[in-house]
Coordinates of C-alpha atoms and ligand atoms in Angstrom, one line a residue:
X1 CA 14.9 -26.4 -0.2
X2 CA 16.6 -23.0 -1.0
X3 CA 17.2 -20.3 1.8
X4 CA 16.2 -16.5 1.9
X5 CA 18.9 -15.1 3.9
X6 CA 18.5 -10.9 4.9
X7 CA 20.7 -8.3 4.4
X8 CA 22.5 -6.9 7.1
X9 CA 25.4 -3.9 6.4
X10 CA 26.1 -5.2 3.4
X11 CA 26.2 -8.8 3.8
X12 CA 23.8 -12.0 3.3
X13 CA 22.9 -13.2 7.0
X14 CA 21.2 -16.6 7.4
X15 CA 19.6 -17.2 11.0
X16 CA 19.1 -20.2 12.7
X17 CA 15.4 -21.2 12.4
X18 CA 13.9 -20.6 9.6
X19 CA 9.4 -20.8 8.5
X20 CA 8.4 -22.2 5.0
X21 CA 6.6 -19.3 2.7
X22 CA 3.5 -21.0 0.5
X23 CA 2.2 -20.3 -3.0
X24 CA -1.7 -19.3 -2.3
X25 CA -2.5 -20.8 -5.5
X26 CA -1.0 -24.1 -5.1
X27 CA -0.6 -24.6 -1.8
X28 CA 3.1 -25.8 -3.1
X29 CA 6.2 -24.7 -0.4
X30 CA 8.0 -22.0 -2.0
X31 CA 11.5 -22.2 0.5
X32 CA 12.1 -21.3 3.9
X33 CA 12.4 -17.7 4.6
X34 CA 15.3 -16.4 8.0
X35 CA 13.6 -15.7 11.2
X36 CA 15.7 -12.8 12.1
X37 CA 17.2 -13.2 15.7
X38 CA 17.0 -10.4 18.6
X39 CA 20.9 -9.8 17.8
X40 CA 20.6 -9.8 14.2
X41 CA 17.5 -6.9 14.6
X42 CA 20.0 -5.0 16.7
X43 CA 22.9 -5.7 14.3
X44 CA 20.7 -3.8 11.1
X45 CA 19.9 -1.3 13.3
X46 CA 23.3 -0.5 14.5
X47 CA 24.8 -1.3 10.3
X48 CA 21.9 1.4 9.5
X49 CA 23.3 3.5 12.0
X50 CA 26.7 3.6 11.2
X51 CA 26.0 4.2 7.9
X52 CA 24.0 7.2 7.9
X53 CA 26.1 10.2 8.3
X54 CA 28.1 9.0 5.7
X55 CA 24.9 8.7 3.4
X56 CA 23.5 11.7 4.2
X57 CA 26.3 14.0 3.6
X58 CA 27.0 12.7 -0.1
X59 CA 25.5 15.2 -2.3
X60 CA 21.8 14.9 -3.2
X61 CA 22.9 14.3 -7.0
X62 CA 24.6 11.3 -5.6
X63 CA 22.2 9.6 -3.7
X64 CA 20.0 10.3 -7.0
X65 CA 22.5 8.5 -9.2
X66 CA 22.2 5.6 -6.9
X67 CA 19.2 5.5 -6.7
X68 CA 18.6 5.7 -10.5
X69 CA 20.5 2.7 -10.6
X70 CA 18.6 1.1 -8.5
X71 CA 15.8 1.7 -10.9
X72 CA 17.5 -0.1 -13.6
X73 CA 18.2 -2.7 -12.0
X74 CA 14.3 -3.0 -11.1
X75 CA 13.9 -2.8 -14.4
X76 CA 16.6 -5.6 -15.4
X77 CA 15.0 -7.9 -12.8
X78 CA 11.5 -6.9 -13.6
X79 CA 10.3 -10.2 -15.0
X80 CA 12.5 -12.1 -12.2
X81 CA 10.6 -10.0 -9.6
X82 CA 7.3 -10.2 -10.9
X83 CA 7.5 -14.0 -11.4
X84 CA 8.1 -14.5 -7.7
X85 CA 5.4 -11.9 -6.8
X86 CA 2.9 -14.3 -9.1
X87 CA 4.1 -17.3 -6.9
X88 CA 4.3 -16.1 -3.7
X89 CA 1.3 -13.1 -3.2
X90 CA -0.9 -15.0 -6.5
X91 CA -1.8 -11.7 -8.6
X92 CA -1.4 -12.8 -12.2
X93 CA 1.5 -11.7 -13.6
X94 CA -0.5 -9.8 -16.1
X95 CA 0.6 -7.2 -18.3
X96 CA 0.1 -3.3 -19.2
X97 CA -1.3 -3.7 -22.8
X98 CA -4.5 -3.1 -23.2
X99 CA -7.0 -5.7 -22.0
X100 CA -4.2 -6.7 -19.9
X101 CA -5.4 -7.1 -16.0
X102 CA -2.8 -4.9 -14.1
X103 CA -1.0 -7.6 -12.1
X104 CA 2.6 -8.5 -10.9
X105 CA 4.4 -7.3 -14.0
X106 CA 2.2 -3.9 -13.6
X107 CA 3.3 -4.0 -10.0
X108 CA 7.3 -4.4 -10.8
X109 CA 6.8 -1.2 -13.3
X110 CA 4.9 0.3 -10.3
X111 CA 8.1 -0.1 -8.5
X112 CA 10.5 1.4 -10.9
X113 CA 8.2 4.5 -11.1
X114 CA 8.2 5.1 -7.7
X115 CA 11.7 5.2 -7.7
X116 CA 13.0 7.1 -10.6
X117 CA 10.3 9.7 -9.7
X118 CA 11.5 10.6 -5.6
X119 CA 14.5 9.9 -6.9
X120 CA 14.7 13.0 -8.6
X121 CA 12.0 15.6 -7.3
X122 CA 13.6 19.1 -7.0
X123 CA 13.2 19.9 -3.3
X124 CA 14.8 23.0 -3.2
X125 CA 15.9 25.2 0.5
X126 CA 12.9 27.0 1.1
X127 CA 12.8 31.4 1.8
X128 CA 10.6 31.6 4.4
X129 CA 10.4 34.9 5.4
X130 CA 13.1 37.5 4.6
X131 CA 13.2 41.8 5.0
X132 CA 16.3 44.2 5.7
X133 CA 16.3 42.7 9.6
X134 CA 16.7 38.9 8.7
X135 CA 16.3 36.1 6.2
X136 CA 15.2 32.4 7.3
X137 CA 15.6 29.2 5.4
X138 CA 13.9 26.1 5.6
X139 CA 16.2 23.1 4.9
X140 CA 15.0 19.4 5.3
X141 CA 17.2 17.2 6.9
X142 CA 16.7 13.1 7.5
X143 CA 15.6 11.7 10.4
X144 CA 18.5 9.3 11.0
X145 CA 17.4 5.6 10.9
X146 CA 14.0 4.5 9.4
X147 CA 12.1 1.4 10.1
X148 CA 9.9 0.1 7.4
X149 CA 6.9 -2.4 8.4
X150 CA 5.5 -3.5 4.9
X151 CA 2.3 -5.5 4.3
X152 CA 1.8 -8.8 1.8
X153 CA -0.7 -7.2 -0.9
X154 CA 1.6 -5.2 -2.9
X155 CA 4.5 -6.6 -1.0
X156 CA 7.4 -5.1 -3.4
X157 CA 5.1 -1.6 -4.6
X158 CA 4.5 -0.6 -0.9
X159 CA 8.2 -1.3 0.1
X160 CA 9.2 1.2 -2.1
X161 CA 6.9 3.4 -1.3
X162 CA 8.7 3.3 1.9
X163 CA 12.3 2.9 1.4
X164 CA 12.9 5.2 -1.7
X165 CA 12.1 8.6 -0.6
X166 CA 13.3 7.8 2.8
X167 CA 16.9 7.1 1.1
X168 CA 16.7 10.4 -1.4
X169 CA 16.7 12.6 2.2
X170 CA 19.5 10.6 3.6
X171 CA 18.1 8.3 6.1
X172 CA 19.1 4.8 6.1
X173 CA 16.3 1.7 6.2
X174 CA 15.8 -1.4 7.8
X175 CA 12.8 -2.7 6.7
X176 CA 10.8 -6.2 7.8
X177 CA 8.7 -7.7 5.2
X178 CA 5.3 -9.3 5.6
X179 CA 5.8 -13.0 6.8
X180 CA 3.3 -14.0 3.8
X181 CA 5.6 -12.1 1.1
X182 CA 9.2 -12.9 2.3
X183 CA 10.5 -14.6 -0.6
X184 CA 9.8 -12.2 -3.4
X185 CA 10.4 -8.8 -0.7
X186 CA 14.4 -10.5 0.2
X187 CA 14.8 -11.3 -3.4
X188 CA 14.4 -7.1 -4.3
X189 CA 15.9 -6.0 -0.7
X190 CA 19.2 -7.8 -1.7
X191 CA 19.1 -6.4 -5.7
X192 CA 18.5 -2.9 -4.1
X193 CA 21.3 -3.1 -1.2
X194 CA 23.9 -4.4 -3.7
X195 CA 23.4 -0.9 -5.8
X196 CA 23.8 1.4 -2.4
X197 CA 26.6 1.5 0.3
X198 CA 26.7 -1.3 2.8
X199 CA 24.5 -0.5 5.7
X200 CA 22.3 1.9 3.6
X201 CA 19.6 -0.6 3.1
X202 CA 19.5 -3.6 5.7
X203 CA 16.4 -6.0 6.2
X204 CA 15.2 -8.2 8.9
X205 CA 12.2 -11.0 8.2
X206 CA 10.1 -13.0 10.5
X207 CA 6.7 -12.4 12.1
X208 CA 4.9 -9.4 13.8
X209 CA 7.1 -10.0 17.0
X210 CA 10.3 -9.5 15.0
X211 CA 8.5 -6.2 13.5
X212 CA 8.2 -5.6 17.2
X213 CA 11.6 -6.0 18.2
X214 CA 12.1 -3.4 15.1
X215 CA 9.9 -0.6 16.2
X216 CA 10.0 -0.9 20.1
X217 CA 13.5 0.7 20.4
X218 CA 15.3 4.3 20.7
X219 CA 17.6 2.9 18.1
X220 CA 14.4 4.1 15.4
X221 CA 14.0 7.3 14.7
X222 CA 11.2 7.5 12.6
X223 CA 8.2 4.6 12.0
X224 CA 6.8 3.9 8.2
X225 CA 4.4 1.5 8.6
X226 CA 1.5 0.3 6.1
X227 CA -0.6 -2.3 7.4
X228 CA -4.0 -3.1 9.2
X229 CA -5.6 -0.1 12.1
X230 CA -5.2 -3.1 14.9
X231 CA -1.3 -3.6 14.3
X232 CA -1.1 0.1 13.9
X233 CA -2.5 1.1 16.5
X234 CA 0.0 -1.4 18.6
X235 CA 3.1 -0.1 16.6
X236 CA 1.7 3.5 17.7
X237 CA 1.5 2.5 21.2
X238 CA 5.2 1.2 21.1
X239 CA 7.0 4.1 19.0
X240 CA 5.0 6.8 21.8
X241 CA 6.9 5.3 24.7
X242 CA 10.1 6.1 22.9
X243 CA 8.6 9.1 21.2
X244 CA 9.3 8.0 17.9
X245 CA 7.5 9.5 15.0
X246 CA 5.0 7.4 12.8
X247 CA 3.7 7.8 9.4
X248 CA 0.6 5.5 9.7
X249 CA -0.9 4.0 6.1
X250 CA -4.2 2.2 7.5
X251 CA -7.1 0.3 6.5
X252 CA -9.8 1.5 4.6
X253 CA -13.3 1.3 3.6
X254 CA -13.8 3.7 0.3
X255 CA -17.1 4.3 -0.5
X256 CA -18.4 4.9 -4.1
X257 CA -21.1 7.0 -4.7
X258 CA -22.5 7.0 -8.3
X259 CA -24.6 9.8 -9.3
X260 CA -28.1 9.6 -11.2
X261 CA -26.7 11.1 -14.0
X262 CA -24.0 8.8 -14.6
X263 CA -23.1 6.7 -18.0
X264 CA -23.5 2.6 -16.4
X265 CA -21.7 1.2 -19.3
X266 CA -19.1 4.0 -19.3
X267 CA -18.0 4.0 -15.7
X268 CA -18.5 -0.2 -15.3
X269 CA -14.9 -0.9 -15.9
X270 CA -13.6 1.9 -13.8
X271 CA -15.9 0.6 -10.7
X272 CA -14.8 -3.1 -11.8
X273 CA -11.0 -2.4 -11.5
X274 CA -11.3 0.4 -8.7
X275 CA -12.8 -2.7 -6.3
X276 CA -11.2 -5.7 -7.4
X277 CA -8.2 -4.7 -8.6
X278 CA -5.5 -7.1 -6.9
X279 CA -8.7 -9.8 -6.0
X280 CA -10.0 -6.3 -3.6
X281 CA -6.6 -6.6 -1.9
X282 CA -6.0 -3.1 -2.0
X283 CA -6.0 -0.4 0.2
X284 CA -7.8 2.0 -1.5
X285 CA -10.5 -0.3 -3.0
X286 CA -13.7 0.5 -3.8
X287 CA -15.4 -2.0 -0.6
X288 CA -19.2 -0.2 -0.4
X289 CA -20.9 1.1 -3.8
X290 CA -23.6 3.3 -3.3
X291 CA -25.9 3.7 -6.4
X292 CA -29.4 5.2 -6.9
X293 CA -32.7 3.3 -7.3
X294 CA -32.8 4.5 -10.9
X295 CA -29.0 3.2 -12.2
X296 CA -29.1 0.1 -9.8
X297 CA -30.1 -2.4 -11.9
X298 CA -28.0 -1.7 -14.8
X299 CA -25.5 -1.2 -12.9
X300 CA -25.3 -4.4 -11.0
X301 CA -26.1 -6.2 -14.2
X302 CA -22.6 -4.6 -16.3
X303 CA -20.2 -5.3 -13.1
X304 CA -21.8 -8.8 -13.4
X305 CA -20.8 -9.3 -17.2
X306 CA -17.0 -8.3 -16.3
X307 CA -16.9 -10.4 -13.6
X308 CA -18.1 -13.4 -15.2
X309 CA -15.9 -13.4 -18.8
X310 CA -12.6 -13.2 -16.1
X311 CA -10.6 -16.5 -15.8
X312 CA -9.6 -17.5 -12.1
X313 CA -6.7 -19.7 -11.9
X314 CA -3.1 -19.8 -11.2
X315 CA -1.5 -16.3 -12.3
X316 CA 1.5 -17.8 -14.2
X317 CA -0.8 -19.5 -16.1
X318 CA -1.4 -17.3 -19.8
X319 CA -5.2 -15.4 -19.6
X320 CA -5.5 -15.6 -16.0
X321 CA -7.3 -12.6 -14.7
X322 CA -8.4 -13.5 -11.3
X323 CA -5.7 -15.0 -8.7
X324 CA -6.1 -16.8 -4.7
X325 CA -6.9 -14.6 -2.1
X326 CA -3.1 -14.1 -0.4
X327 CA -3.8 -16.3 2.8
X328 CA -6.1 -18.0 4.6
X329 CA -7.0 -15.6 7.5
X330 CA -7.9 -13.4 4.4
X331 CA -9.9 -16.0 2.8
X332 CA -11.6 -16.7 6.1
X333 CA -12.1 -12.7 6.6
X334 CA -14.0 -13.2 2.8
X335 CA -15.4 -16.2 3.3
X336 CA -17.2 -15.5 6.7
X337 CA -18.5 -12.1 5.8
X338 CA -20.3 -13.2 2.4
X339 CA -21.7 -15.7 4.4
X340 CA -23.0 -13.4 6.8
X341 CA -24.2 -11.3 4.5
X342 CA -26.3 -14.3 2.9
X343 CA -27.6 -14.9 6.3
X344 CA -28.8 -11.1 6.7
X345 CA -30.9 -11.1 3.1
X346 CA -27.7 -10.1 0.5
X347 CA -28.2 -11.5 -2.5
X348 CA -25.1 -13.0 -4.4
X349 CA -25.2 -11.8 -7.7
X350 CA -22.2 -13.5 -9.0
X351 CA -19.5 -15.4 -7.2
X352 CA -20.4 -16.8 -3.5
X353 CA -18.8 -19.9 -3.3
X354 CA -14.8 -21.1 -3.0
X355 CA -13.9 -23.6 -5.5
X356 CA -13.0 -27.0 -3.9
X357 CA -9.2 -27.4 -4.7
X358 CA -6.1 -26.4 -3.7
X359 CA -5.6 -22.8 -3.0
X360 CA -8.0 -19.7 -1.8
X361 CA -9.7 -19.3 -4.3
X362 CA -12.6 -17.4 -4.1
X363 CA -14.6 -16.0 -7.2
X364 CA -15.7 -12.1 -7.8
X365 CA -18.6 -11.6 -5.5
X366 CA -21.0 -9.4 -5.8
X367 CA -24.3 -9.2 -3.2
X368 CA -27.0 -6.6 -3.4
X369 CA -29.9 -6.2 -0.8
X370 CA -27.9 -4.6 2.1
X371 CA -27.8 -1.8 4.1
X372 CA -25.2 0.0 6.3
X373 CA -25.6 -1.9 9.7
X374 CA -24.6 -5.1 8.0
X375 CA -20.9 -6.4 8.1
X376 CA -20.1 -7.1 5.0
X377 CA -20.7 -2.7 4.3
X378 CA -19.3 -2.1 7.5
X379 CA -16.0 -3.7 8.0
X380 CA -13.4 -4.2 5.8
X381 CA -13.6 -7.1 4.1
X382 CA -9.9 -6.5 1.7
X383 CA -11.0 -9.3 -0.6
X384 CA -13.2 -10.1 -3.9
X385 CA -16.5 -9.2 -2.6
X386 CA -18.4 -6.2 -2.8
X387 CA -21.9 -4.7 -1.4
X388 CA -23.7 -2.6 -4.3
X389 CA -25.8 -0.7 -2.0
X390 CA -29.1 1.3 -2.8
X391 CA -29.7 4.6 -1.9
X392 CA -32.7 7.2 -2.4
X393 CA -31.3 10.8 -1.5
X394 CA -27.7 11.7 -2.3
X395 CA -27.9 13.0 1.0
X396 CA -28.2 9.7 2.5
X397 CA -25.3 8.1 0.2
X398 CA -23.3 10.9 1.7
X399 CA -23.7 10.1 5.3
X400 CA -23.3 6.7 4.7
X401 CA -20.2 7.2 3.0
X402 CA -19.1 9.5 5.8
X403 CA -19.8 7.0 8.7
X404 CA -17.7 5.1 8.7
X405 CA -14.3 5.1 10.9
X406 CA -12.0 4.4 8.5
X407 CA -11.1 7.4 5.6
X408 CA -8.7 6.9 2.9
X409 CA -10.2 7.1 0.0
X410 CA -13.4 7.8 -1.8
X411 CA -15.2 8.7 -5.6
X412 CA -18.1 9.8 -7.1
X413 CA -19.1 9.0 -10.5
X414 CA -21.3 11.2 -12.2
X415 CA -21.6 12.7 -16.0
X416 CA -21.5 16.5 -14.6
X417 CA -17.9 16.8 -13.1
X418 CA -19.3 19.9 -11.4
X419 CA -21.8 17.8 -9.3
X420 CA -19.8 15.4 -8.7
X421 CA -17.6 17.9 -7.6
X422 CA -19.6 19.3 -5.1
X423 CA -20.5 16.0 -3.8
X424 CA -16.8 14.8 -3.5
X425 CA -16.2 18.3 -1.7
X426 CA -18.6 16.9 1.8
X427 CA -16.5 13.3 1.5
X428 CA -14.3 12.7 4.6
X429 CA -11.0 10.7 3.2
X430 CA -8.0 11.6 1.9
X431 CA -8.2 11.0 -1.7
X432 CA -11.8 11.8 -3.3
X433 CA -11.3 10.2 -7.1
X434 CA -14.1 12.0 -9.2
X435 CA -14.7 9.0 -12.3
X436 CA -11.7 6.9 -11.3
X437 CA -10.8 5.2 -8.0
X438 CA -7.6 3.8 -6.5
X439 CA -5.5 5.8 -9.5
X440 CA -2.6 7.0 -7.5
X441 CA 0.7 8.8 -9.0
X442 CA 4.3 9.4 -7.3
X443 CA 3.4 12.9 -7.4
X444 CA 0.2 12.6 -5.7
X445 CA 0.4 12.8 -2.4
X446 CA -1.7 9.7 -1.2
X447 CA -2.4 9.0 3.1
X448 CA -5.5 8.7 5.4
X449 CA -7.5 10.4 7.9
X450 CA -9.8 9.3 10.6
X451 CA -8.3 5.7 11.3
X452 CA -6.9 5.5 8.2
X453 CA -3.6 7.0 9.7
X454 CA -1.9 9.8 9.3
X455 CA 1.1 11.2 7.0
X456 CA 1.4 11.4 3.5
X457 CA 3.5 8.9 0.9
X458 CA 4.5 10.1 -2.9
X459 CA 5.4 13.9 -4.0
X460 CA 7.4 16.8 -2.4
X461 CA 4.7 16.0 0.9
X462 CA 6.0 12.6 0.9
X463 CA 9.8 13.8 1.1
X464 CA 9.2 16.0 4.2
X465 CA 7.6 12.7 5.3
X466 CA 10.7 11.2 5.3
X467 CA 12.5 14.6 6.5
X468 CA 12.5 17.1 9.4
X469 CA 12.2 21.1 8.8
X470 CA 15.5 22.8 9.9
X471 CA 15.5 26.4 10.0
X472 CA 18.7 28.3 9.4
X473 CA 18.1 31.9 10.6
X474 CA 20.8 34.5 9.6
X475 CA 20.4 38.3 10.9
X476 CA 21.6 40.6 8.2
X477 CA 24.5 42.2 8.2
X478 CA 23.6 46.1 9.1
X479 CA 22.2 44.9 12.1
Ligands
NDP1 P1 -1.0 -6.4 9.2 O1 -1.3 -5.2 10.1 O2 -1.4 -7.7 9.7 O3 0.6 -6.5 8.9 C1 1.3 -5.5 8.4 C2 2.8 -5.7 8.8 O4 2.9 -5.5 10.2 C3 3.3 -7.1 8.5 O5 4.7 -6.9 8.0 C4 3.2 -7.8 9.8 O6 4.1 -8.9 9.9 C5 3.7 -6.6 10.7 N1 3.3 -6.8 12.1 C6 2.3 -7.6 12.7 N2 2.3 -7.4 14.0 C7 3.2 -6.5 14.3 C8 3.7 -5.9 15.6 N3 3.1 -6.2 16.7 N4 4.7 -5.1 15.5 C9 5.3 -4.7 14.4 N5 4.9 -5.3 13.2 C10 3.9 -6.1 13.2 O7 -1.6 -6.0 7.8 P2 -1.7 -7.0 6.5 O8 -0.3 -7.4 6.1 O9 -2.8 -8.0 6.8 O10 -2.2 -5.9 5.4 C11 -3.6 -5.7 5.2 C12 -4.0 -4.4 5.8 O11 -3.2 -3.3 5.4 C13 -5.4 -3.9 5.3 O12 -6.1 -3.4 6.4 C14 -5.1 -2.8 4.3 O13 -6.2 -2.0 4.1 C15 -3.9 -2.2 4.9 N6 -3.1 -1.5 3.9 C16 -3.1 -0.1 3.9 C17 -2.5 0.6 2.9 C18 -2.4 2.1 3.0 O14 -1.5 2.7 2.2 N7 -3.1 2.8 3.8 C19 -1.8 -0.1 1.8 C20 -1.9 -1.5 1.9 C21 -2.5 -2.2 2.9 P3 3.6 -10.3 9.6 O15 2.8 -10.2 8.3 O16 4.8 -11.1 9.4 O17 2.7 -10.7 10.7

């Protein structure tokens, strides 16, 4: 059974016990996966330490050029990458053509975009205020040492999200993979640290209480974790009594809200892909759809007719659209909440039911007939089921999109971008998508509010993420 061993200052570090990691589809043992030690956590902290002054004073051109290289070698490895992603989170491998479901190859080029792009963002010194008495700069300058928590949906994506722009401002990483997603996050980690300096880039794999071991020390200077509002909300809790700084990327529950005057037919595949893209494994899904009494029907009836012409199946298999849910507590999550749902008057339009066979599988659901109050609108569900909710007055689709706790993203659909603007405008999330959802871009800033966390990932606002303001202050010389 092969080994994924971490890597630690350079070097390939096996650890004494080791868990097995699972193909969701098959059920099939992929290898066994290093469950990093106490010692070998403190070793890629002190390796990430060690190397940091060094990293950060190399000009910014250089840490670009490596970095770019990293990109290629994304790139070289692409289909490598994406074929372990397929196997080991289940999201087909797919394609980018058109009519190609945006899958595991989709989320390898994801990768090598969100690298070449904070790679090379001009982030020039800042004039902040200057006159005859005084002229002050603002310069960013890296935290130090940066420890990356990553979750298993877009296991590779998401890693980069965290380790890239943290690099560019001269930190260094260690970063602790999902347990679900080991295999195909140590299989980039170690193509990435072989392009950069030993020490740069040093990873650590196991469950949450080795991510605890990572965070709950004044070895971290700075926290980027993207996960679920409970094991937030712990890693806060920890990083406060050490006063470390967190960028928090939370749960959500995005609301759509299509307007009367909106095109069914036109908008179906953008509502299709904005809440099942990744089987609804995605952050910033589409998980309530709000729709008038006038567009409900036809609405429900076109997300129908996508859902049913897409194969479900093994993603390495050619034309497979639809992959497993990633684990079972997911697919429990899912399956207990359609159930619910049935039990409360939803009606399952499509879907409903896992497949008997290996794997958790569970088909594109979609239930009408509820109302907020009910669970499966309320809470998170992060799977292939989605509540098509009716509403009356806007006004109501607006407060019920507002309720709830979490706020990351949101859209309205409409055929007046105006409107729509103006309806978008009283939303409370981060991102309000106006005829698209989920669409984010490395230039885009992209983060949460309410319990969706705090801190922003991608653009210039992601760098100062990754960076602290440092003023220098020079008094002129007649005075
Ligand atoms: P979890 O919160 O379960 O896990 C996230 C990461 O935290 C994993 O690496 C996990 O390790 C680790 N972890 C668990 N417990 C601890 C602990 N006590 N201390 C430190 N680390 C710990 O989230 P999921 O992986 O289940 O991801 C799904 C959730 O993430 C959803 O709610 C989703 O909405 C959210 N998410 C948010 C995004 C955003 O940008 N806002 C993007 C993507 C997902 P292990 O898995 O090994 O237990």
């Amino acid at each position: 059974m092969v080994e994924f061993h971490n890597v630690i200052d350079g070097r390939s570090v096996a650890s004494p016990d080791t868990f097995a990691s699972f193909n969701p589809a098959t059920g099939e043992c992929l290898g066994r996966v290093a469950i990093s030690t106490p010692s070998q956590v403190q070793q890629a902290l002190s390796a990430a330490r060690r190397a940091q002054p060094a990293w950060a004073a190399l000009p910014d051109a250089t840490r670009q050029d490596h970095l770019l290289r990293v990109a290629d070698i994304l790139n070289a490895n692409a289909d490598h990458l994406a074929e372990w992603v397929t196997k080991e989170q289940g999201k087909p491998l797919g394609g980018l053509g058109t009519g190609q479901v945006p899958g595991a190859r989709f989320e390898l080029w994801g990768c090598e975009v969100w690298t070449r792009v904070p790679a090379t963002i001009p982030l020039p010194v800042e004039v902040v205020f200057e006159d005859d008495t005084r002229r002050d700069e603002l310069h960013r300058k890296p935290y130090g040492v940066i420890a990356a928590i990553s979750p298993w949906n877009w296991p590779l994506m998401i890693a980069i999200w965290q380790i890239i722009p943290a690099l560019r401002m001269g930190n260094t990483v260690v970063i602790k993979p999902s347990e679900f997603t080991s295999i195909c996050s140590l299989e980039m980690f170690r193509l990435i640290a072989e392009q950069l300096p030993p020490g740069v880039l040093n990873t650590v794999s196991g469950d949450g209480t080795v991510g605890q071991l990572l965070v709950d020390t004044p070895a971290v200077d700075k926290v980027m974790f993207t996960g679920s509002g409970p094991t937030g909300a712990k890693i806060a809790a920890v990083a406060a009594r050490h006063l470390t700084p967190t960028t928090m990327e939370l749960g959500g529950n995005d609301a759509a809200i299509v307007l009367d005057d909106a095109n069914p037919q036109q908008i179906a595949a953008g509502l299709f892909w904005g809440a099942f893209l990744n089987m609804g494994q995605t952050c910033a899904a589409i998980k309530r759809l709000y729709v008038p009494d006038s567009l409900h029907d036809a609405i429900v009836e076109a997300l129908g007719e996508i859902a049913q012409a897409l194969p479900m199946g093994n993603g390495l298999d050619p034309g497979i659209c639809v992959g497993p849910i990633q684990n079972r507590k997911q697919f429990q999550i899912v399956s207990d909440l359609v159930e619910d749902a049935q039990r409360h008057g939803g009606r399952i339009v499509c879907g409903g039911q896992a497949p008997s066979g290996p794997g958790y599988f569970f088909p594109i659901t979609l239930v009408t007939g509820l109302r907020d109050g009910h669970r499966l609108v309320d809470e998170e569900q992060f799977g292939p089921v989605l509540p098509i909710v009716r509403y009356h007055q806007i006004e109501d689709a607006i407060a019920s999109a507002n309720r709830a706790e979490a706020g990351l993203g949101a859209s309205v659909w409409g055929g007046d971008p105006e409107r729509a603007r103006q309806v978008a405008m009283r939303l409370q999330a981060g991102t309000i998508w106006i005829n698209q959802h989920g669409m984010v871009h490395p230039m885009v800033p992209f983060g949460g509010t309410k319990r969706s966390g705090w801190g922003v990932e991608f653009g210039v606002d992601g760098l100062k993420g990754v960076s602290q303001a440092q003023v220098l202050s020079f008094a002129k010389a007649s005075h």
